[in-house]
Tab-separated table of C-alpha atoms in Angstrom:
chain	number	residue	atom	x	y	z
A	597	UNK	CA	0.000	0.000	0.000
A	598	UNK	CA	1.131	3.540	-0.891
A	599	UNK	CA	1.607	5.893	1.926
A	600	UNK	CA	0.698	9.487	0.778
A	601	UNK	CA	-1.534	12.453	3.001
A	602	UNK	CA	-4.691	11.150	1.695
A	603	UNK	CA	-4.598	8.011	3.674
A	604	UNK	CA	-2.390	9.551	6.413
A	605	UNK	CA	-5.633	11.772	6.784
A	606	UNK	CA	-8.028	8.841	6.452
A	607	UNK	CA	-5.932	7.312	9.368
A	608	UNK	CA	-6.400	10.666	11.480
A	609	UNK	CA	-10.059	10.850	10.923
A	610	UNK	CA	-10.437	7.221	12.424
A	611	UNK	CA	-8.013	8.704	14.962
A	612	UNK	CA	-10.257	11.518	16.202
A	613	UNK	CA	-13.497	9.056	16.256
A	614	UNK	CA	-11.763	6.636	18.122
A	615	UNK	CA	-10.560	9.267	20.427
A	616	UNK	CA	-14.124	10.836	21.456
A	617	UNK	CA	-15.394	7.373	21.655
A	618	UNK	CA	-12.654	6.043	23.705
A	619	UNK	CA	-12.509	9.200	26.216
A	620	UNK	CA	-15.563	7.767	27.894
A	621	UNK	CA	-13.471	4.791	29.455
A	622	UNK	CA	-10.956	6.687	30.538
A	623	UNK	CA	-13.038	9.641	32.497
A	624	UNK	CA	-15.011	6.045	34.404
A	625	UNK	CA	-11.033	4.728	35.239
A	626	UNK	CA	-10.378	8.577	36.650
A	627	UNK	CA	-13.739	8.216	38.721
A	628	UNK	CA	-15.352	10.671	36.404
A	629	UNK	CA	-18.817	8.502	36.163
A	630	UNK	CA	-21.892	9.635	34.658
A	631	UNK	CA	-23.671	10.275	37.855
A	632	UNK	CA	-21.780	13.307	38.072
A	633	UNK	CA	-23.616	15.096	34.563
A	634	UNK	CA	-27.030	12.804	34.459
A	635	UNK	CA	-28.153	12.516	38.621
A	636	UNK	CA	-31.326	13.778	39.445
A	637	UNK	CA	-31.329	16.968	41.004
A	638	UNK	CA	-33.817	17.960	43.381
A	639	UNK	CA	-34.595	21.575	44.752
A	640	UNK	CA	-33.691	22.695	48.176
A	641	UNK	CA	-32.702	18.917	48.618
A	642	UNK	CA	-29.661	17.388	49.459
A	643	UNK	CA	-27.680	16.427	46.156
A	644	UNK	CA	-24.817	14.080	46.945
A	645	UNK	CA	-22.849	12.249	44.124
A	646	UNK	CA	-21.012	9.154	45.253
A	647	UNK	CA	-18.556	7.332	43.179
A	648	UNK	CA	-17.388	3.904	43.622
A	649	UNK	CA	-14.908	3.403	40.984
A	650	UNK	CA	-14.457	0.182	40.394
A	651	UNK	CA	-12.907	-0.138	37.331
A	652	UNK	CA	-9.955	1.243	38.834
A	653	UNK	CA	-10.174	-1.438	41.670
A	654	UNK	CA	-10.780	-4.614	38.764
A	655	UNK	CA	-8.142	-2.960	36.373
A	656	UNK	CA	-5.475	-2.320	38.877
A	657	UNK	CA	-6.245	-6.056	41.075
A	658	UNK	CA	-6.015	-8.039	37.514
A	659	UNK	CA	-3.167	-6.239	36.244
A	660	UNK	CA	-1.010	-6.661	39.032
A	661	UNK	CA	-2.293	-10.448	39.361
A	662	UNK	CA	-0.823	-10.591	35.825
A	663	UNK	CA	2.281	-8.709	36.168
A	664	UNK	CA	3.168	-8.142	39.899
A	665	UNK	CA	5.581	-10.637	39.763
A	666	UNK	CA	8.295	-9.605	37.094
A	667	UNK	CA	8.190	-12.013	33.566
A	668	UNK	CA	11.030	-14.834	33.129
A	669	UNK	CA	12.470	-16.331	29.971
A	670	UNK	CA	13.885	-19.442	29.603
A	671	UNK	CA	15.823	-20.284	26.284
A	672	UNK	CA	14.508	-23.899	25.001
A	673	UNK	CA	18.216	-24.708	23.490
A	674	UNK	CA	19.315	-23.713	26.651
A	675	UNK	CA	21.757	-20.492	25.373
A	676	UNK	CA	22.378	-18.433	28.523
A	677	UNK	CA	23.740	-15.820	26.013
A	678	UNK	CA	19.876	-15.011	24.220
A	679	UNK	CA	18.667	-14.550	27.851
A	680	UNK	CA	21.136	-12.508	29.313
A	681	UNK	CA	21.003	-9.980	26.306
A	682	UNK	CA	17.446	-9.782	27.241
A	683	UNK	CA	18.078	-9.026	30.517
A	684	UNK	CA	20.415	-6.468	29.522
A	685	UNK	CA	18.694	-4.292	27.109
A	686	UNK	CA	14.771	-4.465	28.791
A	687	UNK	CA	15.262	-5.658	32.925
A	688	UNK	CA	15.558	-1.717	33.499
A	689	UNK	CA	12.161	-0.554	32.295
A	690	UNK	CA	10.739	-3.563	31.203
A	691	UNK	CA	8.464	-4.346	34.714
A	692	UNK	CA	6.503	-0.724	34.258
A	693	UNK	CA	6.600	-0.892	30.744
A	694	UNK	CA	4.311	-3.786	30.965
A	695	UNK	CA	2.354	-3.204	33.304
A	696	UNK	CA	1.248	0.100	31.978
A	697	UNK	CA	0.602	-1.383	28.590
A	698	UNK	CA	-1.661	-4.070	30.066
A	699	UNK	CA	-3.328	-1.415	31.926
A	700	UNK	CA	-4.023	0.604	29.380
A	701	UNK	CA	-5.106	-1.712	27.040
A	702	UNK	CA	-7.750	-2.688	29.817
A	703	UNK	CA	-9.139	0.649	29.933
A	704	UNK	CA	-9.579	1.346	26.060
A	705	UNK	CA	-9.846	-2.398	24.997
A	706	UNK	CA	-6.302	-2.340	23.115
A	707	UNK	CA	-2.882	-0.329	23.625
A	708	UNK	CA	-0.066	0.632	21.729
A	709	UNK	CA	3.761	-0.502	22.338
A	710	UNK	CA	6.177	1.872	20.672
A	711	UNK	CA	10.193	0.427	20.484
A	712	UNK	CA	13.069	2.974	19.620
A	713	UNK	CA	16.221	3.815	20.515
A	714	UNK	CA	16.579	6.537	23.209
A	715	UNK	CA	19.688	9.256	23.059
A	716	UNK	CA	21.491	6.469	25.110
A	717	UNK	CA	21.749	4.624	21.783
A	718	UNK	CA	19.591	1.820	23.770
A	719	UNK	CA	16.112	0.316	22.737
A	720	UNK	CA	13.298	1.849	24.540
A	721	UNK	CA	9.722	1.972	24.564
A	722	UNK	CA	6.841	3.675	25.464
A	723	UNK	CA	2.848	2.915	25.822
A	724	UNK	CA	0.135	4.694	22.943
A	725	UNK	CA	-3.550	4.288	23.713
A	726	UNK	CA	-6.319	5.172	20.810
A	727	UNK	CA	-6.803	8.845	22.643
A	728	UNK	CA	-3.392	9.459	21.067
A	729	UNK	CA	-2.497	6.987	18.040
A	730	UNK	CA	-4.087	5.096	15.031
A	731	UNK	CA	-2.966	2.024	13.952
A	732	UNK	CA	-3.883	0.855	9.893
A	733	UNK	CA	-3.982	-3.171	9.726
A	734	UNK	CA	-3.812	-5.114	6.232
A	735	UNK	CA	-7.053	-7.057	7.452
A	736	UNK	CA	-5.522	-10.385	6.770
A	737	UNK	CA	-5.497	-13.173	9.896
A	738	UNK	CA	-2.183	-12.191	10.481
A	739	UNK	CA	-3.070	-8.280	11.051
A	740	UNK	CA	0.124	-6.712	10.362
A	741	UNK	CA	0.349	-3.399	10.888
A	742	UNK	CA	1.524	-0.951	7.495
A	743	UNK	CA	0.610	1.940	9.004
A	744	UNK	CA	0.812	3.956	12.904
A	745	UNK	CA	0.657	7.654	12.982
A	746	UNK	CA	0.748	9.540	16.839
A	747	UNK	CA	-1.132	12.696	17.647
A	748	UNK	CA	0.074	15.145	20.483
A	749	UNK	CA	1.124	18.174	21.538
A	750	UNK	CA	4.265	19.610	23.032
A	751	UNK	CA	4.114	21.517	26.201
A	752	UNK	CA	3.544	25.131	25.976
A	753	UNK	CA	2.974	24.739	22.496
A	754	UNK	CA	-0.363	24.735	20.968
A	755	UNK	CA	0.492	23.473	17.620
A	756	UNK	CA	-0.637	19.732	17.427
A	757	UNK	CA	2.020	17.198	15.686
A	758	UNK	CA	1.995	13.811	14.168
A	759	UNK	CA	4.124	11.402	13.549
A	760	UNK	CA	3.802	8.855	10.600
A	761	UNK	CA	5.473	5.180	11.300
A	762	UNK	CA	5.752	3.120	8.105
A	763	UNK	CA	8.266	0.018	7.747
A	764	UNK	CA	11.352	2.071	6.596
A	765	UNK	CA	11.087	5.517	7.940
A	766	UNK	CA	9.494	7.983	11.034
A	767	UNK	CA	8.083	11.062	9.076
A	768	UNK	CA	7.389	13.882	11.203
A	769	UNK	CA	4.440	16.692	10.383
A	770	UNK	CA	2.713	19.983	11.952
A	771	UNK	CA	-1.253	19.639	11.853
A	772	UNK	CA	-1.889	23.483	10.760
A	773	UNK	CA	-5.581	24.522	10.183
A	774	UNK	CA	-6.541	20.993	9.884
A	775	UNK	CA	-3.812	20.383	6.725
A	776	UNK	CA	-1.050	18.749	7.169
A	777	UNK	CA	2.793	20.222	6.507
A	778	UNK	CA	5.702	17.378	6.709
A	779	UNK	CA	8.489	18.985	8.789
A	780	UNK	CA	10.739	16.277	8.246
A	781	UNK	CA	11.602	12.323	8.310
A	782	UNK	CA	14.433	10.046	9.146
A	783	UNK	CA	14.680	6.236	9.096
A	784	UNK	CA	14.603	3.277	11.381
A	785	UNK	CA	16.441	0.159	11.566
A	786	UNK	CA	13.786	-2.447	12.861
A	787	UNK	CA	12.152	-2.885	9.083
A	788	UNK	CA	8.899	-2.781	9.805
A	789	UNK	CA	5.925	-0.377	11.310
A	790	UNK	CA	7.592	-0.230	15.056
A	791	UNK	CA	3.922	-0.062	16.890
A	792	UNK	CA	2.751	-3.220	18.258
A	793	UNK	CA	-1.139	-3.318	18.976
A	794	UNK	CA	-2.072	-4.887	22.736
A	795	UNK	CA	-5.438	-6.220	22.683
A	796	UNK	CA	-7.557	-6.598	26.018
A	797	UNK	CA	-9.455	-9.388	24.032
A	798	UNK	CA	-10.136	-10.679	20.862
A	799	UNK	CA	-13.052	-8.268	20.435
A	800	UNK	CA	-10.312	-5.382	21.372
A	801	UNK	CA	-13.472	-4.052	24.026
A	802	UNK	CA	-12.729	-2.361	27.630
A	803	UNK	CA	-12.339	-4.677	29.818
A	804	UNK	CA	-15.318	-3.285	32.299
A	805	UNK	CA	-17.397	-1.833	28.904
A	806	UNK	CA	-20.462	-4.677	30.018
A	807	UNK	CA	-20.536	-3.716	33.216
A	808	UNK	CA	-20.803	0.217	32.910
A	809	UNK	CA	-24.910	0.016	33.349
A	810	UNK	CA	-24.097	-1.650	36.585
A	811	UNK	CA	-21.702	1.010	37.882
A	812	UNK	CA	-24.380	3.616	37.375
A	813	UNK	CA	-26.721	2.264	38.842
A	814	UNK	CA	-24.471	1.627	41.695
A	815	UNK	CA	-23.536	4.869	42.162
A	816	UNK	CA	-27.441	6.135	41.854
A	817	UNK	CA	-28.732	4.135	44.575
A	818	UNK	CA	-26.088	4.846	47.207
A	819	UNK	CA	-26.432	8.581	45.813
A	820	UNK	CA	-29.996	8.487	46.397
A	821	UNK	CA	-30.242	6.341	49.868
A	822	UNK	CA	-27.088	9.052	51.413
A	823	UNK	CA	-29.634	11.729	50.245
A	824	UNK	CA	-32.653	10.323	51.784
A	825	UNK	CA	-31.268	10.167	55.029
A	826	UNK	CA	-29.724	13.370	54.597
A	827	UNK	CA	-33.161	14.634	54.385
A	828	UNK	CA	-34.812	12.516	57.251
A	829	UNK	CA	-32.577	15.443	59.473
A	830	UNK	CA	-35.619	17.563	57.838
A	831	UNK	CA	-38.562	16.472	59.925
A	832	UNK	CA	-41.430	18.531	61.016
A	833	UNK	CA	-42.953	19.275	64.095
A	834	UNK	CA	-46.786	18.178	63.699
A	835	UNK	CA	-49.134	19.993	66.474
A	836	UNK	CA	-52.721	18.641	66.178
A	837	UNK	CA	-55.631	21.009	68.110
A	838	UNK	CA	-53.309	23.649	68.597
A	839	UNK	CA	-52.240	26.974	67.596
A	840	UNK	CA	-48.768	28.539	68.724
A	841	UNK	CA	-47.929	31.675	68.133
A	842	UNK	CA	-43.859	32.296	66.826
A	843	UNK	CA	-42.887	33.963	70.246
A	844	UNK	CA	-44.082	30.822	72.177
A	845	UNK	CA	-42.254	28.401	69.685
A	846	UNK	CA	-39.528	30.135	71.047
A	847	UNK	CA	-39.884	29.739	74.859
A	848	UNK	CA	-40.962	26.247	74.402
A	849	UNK	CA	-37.547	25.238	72.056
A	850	UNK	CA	-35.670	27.214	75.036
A	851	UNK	CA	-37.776	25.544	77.983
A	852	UNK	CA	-37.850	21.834	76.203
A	853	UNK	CA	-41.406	22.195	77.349
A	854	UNK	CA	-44.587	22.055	75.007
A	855	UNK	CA	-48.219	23.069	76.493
A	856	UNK	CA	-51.099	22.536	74.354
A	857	UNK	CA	-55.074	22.360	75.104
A	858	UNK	CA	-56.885	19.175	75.672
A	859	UNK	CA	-57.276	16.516	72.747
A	860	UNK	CA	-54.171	18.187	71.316
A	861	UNK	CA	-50.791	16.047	69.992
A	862	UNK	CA	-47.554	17.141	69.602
A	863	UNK	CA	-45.357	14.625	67.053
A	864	UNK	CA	-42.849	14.507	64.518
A	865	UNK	CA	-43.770	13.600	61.012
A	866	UNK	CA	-40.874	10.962	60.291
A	867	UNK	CA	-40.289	8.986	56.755
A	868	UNK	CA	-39.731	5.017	57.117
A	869	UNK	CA	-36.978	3.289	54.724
A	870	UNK	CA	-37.001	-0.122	54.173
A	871	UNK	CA	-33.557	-0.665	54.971
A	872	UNK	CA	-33.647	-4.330	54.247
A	873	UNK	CA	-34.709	-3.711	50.987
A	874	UNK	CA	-32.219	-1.082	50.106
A	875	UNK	CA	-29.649	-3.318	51.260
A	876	UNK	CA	-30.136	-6.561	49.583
A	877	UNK	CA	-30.564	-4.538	46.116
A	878	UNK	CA	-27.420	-3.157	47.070
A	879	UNK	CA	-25.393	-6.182	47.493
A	880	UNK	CA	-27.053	-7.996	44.616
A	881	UNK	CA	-26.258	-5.435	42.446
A	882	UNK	CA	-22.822	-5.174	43.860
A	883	UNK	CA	-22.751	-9.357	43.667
A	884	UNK	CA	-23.219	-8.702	39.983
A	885	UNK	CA	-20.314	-6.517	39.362
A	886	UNK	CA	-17.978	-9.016	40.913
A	887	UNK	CA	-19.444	-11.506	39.216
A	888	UNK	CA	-19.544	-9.684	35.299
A	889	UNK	CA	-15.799	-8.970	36.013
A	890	UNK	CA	-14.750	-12.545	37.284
A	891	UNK	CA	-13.641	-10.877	40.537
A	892	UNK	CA	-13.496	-12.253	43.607
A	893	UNK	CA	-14.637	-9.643	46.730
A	894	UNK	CA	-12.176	-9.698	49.339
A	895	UNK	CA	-13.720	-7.611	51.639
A	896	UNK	CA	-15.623	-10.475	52.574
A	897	UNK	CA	-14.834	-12.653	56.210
A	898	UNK	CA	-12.140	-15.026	54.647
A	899	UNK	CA	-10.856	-17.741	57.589
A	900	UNK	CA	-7.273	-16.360	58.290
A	901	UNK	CA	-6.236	-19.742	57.571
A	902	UNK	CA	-7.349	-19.930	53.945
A	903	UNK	CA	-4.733	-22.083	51.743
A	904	UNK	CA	-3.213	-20.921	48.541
A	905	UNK	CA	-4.674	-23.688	46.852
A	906	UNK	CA	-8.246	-22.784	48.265
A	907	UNK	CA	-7.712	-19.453	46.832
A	908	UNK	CA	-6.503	-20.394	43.790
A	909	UNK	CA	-10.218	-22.309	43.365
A	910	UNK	CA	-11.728	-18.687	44.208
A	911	UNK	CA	-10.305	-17.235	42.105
A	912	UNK	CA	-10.893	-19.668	39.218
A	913	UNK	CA	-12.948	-17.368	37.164
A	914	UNK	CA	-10.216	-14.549	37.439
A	915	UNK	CA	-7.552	-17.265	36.455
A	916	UNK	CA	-9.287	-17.689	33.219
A	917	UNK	CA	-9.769	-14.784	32.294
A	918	UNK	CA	-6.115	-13.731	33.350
A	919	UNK	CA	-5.166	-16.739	30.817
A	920	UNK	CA	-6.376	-15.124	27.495
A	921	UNK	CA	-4.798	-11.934	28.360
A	922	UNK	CA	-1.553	-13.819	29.217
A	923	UNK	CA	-1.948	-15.268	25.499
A	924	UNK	CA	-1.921	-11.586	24.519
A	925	UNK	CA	0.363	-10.236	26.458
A	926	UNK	CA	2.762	-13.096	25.516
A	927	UNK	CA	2.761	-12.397	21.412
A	928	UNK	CA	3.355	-8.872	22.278
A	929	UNK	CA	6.653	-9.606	23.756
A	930	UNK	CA	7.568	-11.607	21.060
A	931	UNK	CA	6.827	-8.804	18.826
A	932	UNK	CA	9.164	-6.587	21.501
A	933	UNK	CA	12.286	-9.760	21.679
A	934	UNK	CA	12.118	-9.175	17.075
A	935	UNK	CA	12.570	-5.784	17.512
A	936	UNK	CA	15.247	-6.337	20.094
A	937	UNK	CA	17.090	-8.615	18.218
A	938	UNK	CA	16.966	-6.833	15.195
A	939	UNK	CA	18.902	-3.850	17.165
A	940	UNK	CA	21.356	-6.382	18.537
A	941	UNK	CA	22.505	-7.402	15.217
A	942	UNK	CA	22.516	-3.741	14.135
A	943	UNK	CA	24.550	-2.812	16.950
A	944	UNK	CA	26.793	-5.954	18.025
A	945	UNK	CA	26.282	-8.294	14.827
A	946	UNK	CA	24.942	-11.445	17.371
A	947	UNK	CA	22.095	-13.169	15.940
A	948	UNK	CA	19.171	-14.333	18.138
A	949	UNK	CA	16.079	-16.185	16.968
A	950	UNK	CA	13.359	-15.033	18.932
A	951	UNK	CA	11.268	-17.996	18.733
A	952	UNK	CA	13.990	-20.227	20.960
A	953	UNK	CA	12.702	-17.566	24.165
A	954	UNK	CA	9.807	-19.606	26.453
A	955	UNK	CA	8.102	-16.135	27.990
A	956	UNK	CA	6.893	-17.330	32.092
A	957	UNK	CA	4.098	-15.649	33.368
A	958	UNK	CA	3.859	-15.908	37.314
A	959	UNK	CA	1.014	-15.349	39.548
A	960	UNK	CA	0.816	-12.446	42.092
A	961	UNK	CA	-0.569	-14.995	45.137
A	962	UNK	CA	0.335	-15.772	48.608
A	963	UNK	CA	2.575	-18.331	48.055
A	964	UNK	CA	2.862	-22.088	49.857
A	965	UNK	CA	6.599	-21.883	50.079
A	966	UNK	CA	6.892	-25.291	51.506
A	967	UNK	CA	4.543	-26.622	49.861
A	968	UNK	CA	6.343	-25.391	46.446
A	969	UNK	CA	9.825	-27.090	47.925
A	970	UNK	CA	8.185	-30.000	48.395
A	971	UNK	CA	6.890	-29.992	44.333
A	972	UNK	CA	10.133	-29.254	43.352
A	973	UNK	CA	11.594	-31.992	45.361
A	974	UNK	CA	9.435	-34.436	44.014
A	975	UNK	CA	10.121	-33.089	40.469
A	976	UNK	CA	13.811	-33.189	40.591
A	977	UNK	CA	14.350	-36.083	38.165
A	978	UNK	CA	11.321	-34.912	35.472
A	979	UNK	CA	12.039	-31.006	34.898
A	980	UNK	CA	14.966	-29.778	34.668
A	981	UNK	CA	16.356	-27.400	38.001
A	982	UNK	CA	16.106	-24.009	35.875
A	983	UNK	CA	12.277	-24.805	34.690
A	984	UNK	CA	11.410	-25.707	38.695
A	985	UNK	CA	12.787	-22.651	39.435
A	986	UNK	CA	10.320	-20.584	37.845
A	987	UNK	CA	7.944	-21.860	40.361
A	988	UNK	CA	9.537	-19.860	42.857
A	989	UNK	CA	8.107	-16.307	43.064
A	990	UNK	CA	11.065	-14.863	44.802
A	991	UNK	CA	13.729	-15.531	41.820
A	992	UNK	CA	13.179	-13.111	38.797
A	993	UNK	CA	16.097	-14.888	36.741
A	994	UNK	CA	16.197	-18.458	36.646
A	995	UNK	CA	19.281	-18.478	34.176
A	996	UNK	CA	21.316	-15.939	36.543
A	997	UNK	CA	19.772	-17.799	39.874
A	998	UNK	CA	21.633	-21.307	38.634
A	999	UNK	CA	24.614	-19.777	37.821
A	1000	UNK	CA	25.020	-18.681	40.958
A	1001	UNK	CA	23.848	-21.720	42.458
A	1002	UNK	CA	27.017	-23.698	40.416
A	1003	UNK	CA	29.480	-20.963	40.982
A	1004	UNK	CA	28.883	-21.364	44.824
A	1005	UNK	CA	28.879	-24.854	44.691
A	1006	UNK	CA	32.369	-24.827	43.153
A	1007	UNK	CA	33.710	-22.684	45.658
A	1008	UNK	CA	32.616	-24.522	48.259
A	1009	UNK	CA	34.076	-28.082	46.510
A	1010	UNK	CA	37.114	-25.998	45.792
A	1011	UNK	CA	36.990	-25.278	49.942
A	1012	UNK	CA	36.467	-28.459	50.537
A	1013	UNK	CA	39.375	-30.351	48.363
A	1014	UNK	CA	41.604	-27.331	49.898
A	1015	UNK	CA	40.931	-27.612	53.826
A	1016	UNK	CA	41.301	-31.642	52.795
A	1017	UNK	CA	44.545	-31.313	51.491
A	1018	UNK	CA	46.021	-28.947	54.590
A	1019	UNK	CA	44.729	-31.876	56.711
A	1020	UNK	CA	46.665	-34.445	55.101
């Protein structure tokens, strides 16, 4: 496909759709819900919005049950060298990097991952959502990307820029009175369109986009019970048989007494809520939410004394759907490791094939420590020692964690053979 400005501005129109239509997601993650335009307002009432945001609770409890615990690779031919230039080039940013990504891509239903090489001459990358950048697929199973242009805005500048990623080359241009003017362009060495779409899942939807009806009406009902009983403070004095003058209203308030005729009553006029009612709507609905988002509520009385493996069975439904975003999170850093190995060989000449890296996902739990020992005891002669010690949440690095393990093993043989030797 030829790149030219008439499909660079086809790509910004979908751009600028995508961007009003995506903004909505993003202002519920901020706690900016709809209650706060669309509530009922009532006149010399009391008026107050609550907000329970949970999409920032689900997004932030299933990312970092993802990625809380950093990923490990494992080479399948076994080459410590693949892995360690891994660790190299990504172990310092790598951690956020993902995490934000996986974040983000929760929020608008896919993200953006950005590689280049920062004026350290190192790879880099950053995190695009669709409020910011547009990315133009070929449409064929394989969705490769031929296109990726990002919108924004330098501070103190109100001149809005774009840049234009194509397989070869970065051209750069200044948005001015809705034309574009090409300021300039330079090339890149990873071959290819260096933007690598995130998916939440296959449908590429928010993550909490079905359960937005049930957030509103969350937020209504606790709105409108905290505003009943706000107004129950506004009862009214009832006197039956009776007339009182202003003044004597006034003595009586200061006295605490109350005189009327005869076949008179003095009483408050009071409102009843049904409570119970109010309450189980508000925990089924609430029920619901956990249950649309595959959450588990841990608010709730848990026995101290609740195993990991009893909590792994809770959290079943949240394990699944944690597995088909680990499938997408895991052909994303594929995409990064070809990039990254395409700037090795540019910059060192070492060749790396990026298909020999195993990428190991590990569970942000409470851990059964000896319970884990005791699996990788029994293990010992099946899997090999650096694939059981991926099981362990403490070690980041298998590779580098057996290394060490040999190297202190030989100096303690070496120890041993010498304190032998000075006894004989």
């Amino acid at each position: 496909m030829q790149i030219n400005e008439t499909l660079i501005n086809q790509c910004l129109t979908e751009l600028n759709h995508n961007s009003s239509t995506k903004q909505k997601y993003k202002d519920y993650y901020e706690g900016n819900h709809s209650i706060l335009k669309n509530y009922d307002m009532q006149d010399s009432r009391s008026n107050r919005k609550l907000i329970f945001n949970f999409p920032r609770k689900f997004i932030d409890n299933e990312t970092g049950y993802l990625l809380g615990k950093p990923v490990n690779f494992i080479s399948k031919s076994d080459d410590k060298n693949i892995i360690d230039c891994i660790d190299r080039n990504t172990s310092h940013w790598d951690k956020e990097h993902n995490i934000n990504l996986r974040k983000q891509s929760e929020i608008y239903g896919e993200s953006y991952e950005l590689n280049y090489i920062n004026t350290d001459g190192e790879l880099s990358a950053t995190v695009l959502t669709p409020l910011e950048c547009y990315v133009l697929e070929d449409g064929t199973a394989e969705r490769n990307t031929l296109l990726a242009i990002h919108k924004f805005k330098k501070r103190f500048d109100d001149t809005a820029y774009l840049d234009v990623y194509t397989d070869s080359d970065i051209l750069h241009y200044k948005i001015m009175g809705g034309e574009l003017q090409l300021i300039g362009s330079h090339s890149h060495i990873f071959g290819r369109v260096p933007v690598t779409v995130c998916p939440a899942n296959s449908e590429r939807k928010s993550g909490f986009e079905d359960v937005v009806s049930l957030f509103d009406a969350y937020n209504a009902l606790n709105s409108d019970l905290v505003n009943e009983i706000a107004d129950h403070r506004n009862a009214y004095l009832i006197i039956e048989n009776a007339k009182i003058e202003e003044e004597d209203l006034l003595k009586m308030k200061s006295m605490g007494i109350i005189q009327v005729p005869k076949g008179g009553a003095v009483k408050w006029l009071t409102k009843d809520i049904n409570d119970s009612f109010v309450k189980n709507e508000l925990e089924n609905i609430e029920r619901k939410i956990y249950d649309m988002m595959d959450q588990v509520n841990f608010n709730e009385n848990w026995a101290s004394n609740t195993s990991s493996l009893a909590l792994r069975n809770k959290l079943l439904n949240l394990e699944n759907r944690v597995a088909m975003r680990e499938a997408f999170m895991e052909k994303v850093i594929k995409e990064r490791l070809k990039n990254l190995f395409t700037f090795v060989v540019k910059k060192e000449g070492r060749f790396f094939d990026y298909r020999d890296v195993a990428v190991k996902f590990t569970r942000n739990l409470p851990t059964d420590l000896v319970g884990l020992a005791d699996v990788i005891v029994k293990l010992k002669e099946v899997c090999s020692q650096e694939t059981l010690l991926t099981i362990l949440p403490f070690i980041e690095n298998p590779k580098i964690e057996l290394d060490k393990f040999h190297a202190e093993q030989q100096r303690n043989n070496a120890t041993s053979e010498s304190n032998s030797t000075i006894q004989n």
